[in-house]
Short mmCIF file of C-alpha atoms in Angstrom, two decimals:
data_model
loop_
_atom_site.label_atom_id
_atom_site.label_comp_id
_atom_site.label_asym_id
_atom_site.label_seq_id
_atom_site.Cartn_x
_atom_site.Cartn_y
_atom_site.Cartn_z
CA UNK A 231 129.93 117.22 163.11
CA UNK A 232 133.39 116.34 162.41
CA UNK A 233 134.31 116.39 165.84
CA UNK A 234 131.76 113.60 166.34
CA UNK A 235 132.80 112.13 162.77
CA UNK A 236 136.60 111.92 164.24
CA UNK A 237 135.74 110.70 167.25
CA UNK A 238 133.24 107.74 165.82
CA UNK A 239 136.70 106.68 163.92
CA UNK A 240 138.01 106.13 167.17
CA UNK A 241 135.30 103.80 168.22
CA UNK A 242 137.22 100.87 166.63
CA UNK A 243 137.53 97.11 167.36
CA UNK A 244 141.10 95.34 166.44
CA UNK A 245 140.49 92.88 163.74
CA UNK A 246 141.50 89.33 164.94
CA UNK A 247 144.16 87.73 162.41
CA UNK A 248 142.60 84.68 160.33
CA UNK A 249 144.65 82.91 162.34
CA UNK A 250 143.62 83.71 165.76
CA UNK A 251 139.99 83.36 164.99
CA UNK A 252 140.24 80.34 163.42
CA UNK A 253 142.41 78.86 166.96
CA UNK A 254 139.81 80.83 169.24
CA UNK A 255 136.97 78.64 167.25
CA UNK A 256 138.82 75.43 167.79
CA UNK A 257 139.77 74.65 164.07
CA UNK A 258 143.54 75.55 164.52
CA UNK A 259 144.32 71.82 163.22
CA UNK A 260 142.45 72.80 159.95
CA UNK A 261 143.90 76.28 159.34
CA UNK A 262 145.51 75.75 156.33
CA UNK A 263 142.33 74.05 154.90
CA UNK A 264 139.94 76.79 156.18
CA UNK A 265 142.69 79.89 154.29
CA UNK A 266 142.19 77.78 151.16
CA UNK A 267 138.70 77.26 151.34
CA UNK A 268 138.09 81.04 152.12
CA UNK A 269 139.34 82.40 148.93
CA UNK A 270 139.86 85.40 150.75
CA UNK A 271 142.79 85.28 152.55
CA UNK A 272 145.85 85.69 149.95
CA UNK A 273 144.43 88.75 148.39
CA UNK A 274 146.44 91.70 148.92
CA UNK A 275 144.41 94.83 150.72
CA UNK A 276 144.22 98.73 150.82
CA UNK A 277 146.37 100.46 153.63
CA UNK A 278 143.92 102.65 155.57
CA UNK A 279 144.21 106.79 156.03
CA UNK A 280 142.87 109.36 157.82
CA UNK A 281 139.01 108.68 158.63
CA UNK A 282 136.64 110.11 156.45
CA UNK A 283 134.59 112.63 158.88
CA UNK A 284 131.57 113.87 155.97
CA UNK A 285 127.78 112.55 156.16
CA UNK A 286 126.69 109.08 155.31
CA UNK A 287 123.50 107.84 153.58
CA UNK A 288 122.98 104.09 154.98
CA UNK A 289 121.37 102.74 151.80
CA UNK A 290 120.10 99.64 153.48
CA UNK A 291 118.68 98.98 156.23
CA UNK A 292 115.88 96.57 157.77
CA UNK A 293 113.81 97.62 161.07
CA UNK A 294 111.13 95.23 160.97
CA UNK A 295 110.99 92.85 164.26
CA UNK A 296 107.85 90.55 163.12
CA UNK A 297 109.94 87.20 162.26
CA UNK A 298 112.99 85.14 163.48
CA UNK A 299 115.54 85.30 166.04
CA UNK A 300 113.70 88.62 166.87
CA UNK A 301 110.48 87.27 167.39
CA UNK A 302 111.69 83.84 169.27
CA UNK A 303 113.30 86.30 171.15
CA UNK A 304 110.07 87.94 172.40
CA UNK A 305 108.05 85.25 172.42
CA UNK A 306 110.89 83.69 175.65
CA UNK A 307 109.41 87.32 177.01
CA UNK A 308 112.48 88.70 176.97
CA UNK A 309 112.64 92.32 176.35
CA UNK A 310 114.77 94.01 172.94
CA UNK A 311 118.10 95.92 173.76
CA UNK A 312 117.11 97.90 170.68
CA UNK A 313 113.64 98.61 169.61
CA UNK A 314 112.79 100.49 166.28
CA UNK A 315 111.82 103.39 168.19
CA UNK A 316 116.16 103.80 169.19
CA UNK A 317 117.22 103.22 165.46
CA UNK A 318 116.65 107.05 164.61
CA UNK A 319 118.85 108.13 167.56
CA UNK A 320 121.33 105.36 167.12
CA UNK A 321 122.12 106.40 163.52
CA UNK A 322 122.54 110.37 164.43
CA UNK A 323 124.89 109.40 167.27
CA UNK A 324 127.03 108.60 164.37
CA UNK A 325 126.57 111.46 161.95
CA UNK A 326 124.46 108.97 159.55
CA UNK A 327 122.05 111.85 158.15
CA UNK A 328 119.68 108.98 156.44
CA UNK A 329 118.74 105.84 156.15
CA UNK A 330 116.72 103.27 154.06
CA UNK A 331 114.50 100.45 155.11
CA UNK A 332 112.96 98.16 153.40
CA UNK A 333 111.91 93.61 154.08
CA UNK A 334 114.33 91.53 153.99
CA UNK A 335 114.10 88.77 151.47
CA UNK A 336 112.05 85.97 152.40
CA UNK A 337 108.81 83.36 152.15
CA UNK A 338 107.63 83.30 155.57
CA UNK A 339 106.49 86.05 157.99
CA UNK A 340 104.97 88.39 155.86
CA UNK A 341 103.19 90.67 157.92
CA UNK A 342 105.92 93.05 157.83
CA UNK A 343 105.05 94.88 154.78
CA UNK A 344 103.63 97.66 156.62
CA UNK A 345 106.55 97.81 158.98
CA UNK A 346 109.03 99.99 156.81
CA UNK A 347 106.56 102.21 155.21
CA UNK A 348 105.20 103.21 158.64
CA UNK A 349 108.41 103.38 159.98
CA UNK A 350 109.22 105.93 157.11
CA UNK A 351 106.21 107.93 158.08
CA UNK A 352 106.89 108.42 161.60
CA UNK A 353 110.56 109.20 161.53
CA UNK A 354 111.60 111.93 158.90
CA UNK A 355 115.73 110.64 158.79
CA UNK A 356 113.96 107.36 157.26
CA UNK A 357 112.53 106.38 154.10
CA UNK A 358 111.09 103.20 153.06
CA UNK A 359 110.96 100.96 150.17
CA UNK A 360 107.75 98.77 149.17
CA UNK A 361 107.86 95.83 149.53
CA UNK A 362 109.49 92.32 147.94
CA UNK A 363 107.00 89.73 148.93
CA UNK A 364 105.39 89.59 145.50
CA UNK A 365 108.37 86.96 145.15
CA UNK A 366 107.29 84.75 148.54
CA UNK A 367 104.06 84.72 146.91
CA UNK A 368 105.05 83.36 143.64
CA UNK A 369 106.90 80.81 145.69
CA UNK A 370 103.85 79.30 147.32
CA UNK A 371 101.83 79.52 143.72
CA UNK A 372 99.74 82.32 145.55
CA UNK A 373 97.92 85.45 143.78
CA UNK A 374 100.38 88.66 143.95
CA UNK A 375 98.52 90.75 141.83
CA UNK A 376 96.84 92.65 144.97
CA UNK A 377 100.49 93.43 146.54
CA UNK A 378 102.01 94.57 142.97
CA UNK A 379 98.88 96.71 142.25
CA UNK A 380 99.83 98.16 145.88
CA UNK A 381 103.63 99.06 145.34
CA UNK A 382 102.14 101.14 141.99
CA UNK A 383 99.65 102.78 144.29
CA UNK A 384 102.10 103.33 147.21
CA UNK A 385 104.87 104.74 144.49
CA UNK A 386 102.49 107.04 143.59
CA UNK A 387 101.14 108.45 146.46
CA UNK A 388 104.83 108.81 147.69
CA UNK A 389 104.59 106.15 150.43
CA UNK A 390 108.26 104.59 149.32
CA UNK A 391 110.64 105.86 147.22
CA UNK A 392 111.60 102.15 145.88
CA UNK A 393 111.37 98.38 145.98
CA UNK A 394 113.11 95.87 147.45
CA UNK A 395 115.25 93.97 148.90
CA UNK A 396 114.02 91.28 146.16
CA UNK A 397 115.08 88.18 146.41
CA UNK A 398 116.16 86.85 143.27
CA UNK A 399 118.58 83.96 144.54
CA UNK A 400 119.10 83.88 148.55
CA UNK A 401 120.93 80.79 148.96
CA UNK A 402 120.12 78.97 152.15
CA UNK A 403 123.50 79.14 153.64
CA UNK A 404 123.12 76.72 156.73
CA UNK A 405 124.47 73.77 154.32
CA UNK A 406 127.49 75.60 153.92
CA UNK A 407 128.46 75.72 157.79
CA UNK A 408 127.24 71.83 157.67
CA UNK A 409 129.54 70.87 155.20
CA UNK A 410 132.73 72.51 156.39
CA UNK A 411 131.58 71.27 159.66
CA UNK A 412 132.12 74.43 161.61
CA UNK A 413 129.04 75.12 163.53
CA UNK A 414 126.15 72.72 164.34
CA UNK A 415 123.43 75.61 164.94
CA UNK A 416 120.65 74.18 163.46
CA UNK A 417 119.22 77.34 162.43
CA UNK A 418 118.08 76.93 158.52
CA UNK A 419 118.37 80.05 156.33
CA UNK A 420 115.35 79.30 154.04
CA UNK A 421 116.18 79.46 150.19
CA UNK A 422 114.53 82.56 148.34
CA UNK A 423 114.39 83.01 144.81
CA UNK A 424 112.03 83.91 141.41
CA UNK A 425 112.98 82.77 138.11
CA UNK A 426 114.00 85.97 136.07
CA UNK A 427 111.51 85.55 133.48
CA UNK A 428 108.71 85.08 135.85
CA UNK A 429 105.70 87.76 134.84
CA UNK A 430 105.26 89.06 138.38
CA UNK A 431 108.55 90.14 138.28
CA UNK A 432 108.91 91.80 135.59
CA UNK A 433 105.64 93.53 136.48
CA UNK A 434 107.06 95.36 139.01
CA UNK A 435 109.95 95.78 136.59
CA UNK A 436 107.48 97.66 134.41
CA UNK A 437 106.19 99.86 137.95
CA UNK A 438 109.15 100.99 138.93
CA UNK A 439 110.59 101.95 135.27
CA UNK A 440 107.26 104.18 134.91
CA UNK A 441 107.91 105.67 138.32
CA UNK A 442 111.41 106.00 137.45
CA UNK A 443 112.70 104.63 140.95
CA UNK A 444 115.21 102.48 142.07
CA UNK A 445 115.15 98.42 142.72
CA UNK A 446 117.35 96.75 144.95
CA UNK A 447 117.95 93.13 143.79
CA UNK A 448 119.50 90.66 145.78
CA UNK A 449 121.23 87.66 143.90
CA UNK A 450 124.11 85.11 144.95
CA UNK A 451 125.71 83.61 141.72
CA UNK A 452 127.80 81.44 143.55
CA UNK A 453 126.90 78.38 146.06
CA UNK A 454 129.89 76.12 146.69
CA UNK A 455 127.99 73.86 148.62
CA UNK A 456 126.61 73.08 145.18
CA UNK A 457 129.04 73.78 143.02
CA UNK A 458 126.85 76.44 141.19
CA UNK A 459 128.12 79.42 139.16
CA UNK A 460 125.51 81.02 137.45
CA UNK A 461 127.76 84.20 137.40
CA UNK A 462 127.15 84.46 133.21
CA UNK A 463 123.53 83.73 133.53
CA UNK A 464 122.62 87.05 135.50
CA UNK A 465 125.51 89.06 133.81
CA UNK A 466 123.50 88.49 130.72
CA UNK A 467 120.22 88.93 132.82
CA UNK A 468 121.22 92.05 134.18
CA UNK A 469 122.58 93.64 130.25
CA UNK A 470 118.84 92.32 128.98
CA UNK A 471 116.96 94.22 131.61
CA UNK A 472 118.93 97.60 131.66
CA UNK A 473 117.91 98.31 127.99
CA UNK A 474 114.22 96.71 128.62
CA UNK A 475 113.79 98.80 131.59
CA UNK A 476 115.60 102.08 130.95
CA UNK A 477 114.15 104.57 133.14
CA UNK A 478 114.39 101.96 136.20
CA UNK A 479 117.84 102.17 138.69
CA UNK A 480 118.77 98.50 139.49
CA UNK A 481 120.93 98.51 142.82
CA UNK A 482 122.80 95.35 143.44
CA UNK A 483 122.68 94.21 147.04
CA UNK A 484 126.03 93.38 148.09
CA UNK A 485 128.06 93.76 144.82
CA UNK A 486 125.63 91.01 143.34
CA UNK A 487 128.26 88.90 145.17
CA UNK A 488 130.09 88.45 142.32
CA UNK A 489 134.01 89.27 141.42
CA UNK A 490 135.10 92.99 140.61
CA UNK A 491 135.84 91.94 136.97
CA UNK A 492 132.89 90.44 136.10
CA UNK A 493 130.64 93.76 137.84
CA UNK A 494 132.54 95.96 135.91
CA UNK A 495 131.49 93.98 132.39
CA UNK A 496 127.66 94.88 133.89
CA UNK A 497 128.27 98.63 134.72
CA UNK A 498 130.14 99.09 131.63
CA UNK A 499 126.78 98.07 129.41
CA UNK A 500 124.44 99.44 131.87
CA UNK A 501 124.62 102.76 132.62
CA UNK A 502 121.23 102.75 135.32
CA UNK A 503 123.04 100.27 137.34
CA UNK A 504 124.14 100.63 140.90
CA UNK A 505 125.89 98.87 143.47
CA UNK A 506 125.22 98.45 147.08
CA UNK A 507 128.71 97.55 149.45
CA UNK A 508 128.34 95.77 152.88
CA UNK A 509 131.39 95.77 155.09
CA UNK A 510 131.92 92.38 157.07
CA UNK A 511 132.21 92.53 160.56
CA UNK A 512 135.48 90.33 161.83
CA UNK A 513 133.75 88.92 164.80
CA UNK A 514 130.87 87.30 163.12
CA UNK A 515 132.32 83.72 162.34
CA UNK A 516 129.41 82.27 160.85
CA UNK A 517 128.91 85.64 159.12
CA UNK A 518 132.28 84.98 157.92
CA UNK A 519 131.84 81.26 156.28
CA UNK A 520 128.05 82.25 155.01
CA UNK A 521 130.03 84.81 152.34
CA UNK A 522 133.35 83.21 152.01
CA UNK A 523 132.57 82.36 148.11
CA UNK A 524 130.88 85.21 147.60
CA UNK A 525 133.57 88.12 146.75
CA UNK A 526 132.87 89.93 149.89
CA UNK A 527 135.05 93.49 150.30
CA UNK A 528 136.96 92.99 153.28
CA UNK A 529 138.02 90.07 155.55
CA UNK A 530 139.02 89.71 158.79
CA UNK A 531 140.48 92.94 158.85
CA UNK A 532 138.94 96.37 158.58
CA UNK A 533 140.16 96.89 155.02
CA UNK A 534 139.24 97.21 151.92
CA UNK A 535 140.55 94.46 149.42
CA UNK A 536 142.48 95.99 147.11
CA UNK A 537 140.73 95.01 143.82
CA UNK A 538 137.33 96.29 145.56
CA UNK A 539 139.18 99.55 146.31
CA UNK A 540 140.21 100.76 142.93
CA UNK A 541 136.80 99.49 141.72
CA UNK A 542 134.83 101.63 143.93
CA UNK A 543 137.58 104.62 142.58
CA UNK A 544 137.20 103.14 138.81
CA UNK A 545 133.54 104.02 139.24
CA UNK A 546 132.69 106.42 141.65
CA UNK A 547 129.41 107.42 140.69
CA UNK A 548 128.02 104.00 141.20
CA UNK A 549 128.63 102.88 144.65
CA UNK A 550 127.07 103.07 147.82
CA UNK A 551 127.12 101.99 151.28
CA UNK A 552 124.71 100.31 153.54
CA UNK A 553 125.07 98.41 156.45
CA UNK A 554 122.25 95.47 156.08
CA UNK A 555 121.83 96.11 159.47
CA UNK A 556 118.99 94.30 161.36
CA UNK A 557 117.01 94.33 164.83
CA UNK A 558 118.74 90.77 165.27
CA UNK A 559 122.26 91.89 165.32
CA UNK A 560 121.19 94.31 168.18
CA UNK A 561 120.42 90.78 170.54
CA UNK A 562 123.91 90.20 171.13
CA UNK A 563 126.24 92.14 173.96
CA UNK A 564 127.59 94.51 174.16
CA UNK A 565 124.99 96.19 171.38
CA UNK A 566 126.78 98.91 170.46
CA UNK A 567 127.64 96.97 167.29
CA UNK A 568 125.88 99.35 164.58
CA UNK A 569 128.12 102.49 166.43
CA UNK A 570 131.53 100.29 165.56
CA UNK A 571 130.63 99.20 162.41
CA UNK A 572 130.23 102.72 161.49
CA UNK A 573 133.60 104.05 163.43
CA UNK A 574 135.68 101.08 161.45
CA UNK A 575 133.45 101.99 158.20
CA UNK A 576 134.90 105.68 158.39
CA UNK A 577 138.26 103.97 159.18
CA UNK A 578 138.64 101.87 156.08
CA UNK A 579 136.90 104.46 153.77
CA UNK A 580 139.77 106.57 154.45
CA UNK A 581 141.99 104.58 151.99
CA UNK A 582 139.96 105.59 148.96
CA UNK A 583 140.80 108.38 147.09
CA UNK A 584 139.71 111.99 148.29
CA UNK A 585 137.15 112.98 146.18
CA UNK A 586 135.54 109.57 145.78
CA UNK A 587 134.96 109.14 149.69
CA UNK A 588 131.83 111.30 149.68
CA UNK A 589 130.27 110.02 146.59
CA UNK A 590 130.47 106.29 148.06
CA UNK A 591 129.33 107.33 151.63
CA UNK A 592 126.70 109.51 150.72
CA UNK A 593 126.73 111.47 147.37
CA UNK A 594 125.39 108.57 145.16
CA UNK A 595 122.49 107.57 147.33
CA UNK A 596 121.37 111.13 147.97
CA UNK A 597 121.25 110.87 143.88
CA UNK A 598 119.65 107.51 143.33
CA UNK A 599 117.01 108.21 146.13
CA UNK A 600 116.30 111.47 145.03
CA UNK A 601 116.56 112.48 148.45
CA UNK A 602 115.98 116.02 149.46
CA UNK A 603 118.45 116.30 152.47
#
């Protein structure tokens, strides 16, 4: 497996500059502008070494093909590149042992919250979380009491081993691209959120600390668009939960998408927190300007930012990979793109220390999951 480990490391895409992308786009007269606006740009990064060539746990994951560019997609009758049926092939091709499904956050197209736990049934390098949608249902002032009452009885027969991806605040990012005036795709990213001290939530709160499972949350403290910062209001949030809910893991989707300094204030009061670390992909522009206020790991380049890097080594035990990946990203050509990611993730992991490479690629989710691999 190292063989195919070393190898994957050499399936690798060169990282356009800042500069070039920004040119190849058309915005080279607003270059300057864009590297200020990015806040990404002038911080310094960690050199990358040899590959790392051990397992990986992909801690995140969503299969489901029920809603959005996925379904438009079908419904023009044109056929997927990559069905769900692939994904379990796809991920050994790259020596990814495991994975993790679970819905996306969202308020419309519902139906999938069969979709993972299925999925997990069939496919024994796959298990699924239950599912979020308690929160789309608070949204519309609709009775979740029938799906929460599910996720207790689907926890305990062993149908998921969590819940999530919960959408506590999913910004709706298309007003972002609007106001920079980069794109004019008028695709709308619908907004997502629960108030913290809703009672549904904090239901499930209560299910999954009796089950003694992990949570993923999902919450963007940051919109500039809006000029929000409610960084301080879910620090607090997150050091009032831990102690209410002490038998429950809380995973933070994406870092929380908050700066290194102010996650290390939560994991230093919480000890049953966790944190999940995507890994932008340089040729995704509008991926790019969706997350360029939210504290992302890497930029254009294939390497970790330095203060992300000696975070990950300052707590080793606490974070974990996982792509996001989704049926959607497979639409585009060539669609090897879930192969590269993986090649360049090896890549860049190979700048962290030795002995915390393993823990962040698959040691701590093995743990958190309780997964018997």
């Amino acid at each position: 497996m190292k063989f195919i480990a070393l190898a994957l490391s050499l399936l690798t895409v060169a990282p356009n500059s800042f500069d070039t992308a920004v040119k190849k786009k058309g915005f080279g007269h607003r270059l300057e502008e864009l590297r200020s606006i990015s806040q990404l740009e002038s911080l310094p990064e960690r050199q990358n070494g040899k590959p790392y060539d051990g397992p990986i746990i992909d801690s995140l994951q969503h299969v489901h093909i029920g809603y959005g560019q996925v379904k438009r997609w079908i419904e023009k009758g044109n056929r997927l590149p990559v069905n769900p049926k692939d994904l379990p092939g796809i991920i050994k091709s790259v020596d990814v042992k495991h994975a993790i499904t679970m819905e996306t956050p969202r308020i419309k197209g519902l139906s999938g919250d069969d979709v993972a736990i299925e999925f997990g049934k069939k496919h024994s390098t796959y298990s699924a979380f239950c599912s979020p949608h308690f929160v789309a249902d608070a949204s519309r002032g609709r009775d979740a009491s029938w799906r929460i009452d599910r996720i207790d009885q689907r926890l305990t027969d062993g149908e998921c081993i969590g819940v999530g991806e919960v959408g506590i605040m999913h910004w709706d990012k298309t007003e972002k691209h609007k106001q920079l005036g980069l794109t004019s795709d008028p695709h709308s990213q619908k907004l997502v959120t629960i108030d913290i001290d809703h009672p549904n939530l904090h239901r499930v709160f209560d299910i999954v600390n009796k089950h003694k499972v992990p949570i993923f949350l999902h919450v963007e403290p940051y919109n500039s668009a809006r000029d929000v910062d409610d960084t301080q209001k879910y620090m607090d949030w997150y050091q009032e939960i831990c102690r209410q809910y002490p038998h429950a893991d809380f995973i933070l989707s994406h870092n929380s998408m908050m700066e290194p300094e102010k996650l290390y204030e939560v994991f230093e009061h919480c000890d049953n927190f966790y944190s999940q670390v995507k890994i932008m992909e340089h040729n995704r522009w509008n991926f790019y300007w969706k997350f360029h206020d939210l504290h992302i790991v890497n930029d254009m380049d294939y390497r970790f930012k330095e203060r992300w890097a000696k975070f990950i080594e300052k707590w080793p035990d606490r974070m974990m990979f996982g792509s996001d990946i989704k049926l959607r990203n497979f639409l585009e050509k060539p669609n090897n793109r879930y192969n590269k990611l993986i090649g360049n993730l090896r890549v860049m992991v190979g700048g962290l220390d030795k002995d915390v490479q393993k823990k962040f690629m698959y040691g701590n989710a093995k743990k958190v999951f309780n997964l018997d691999i």
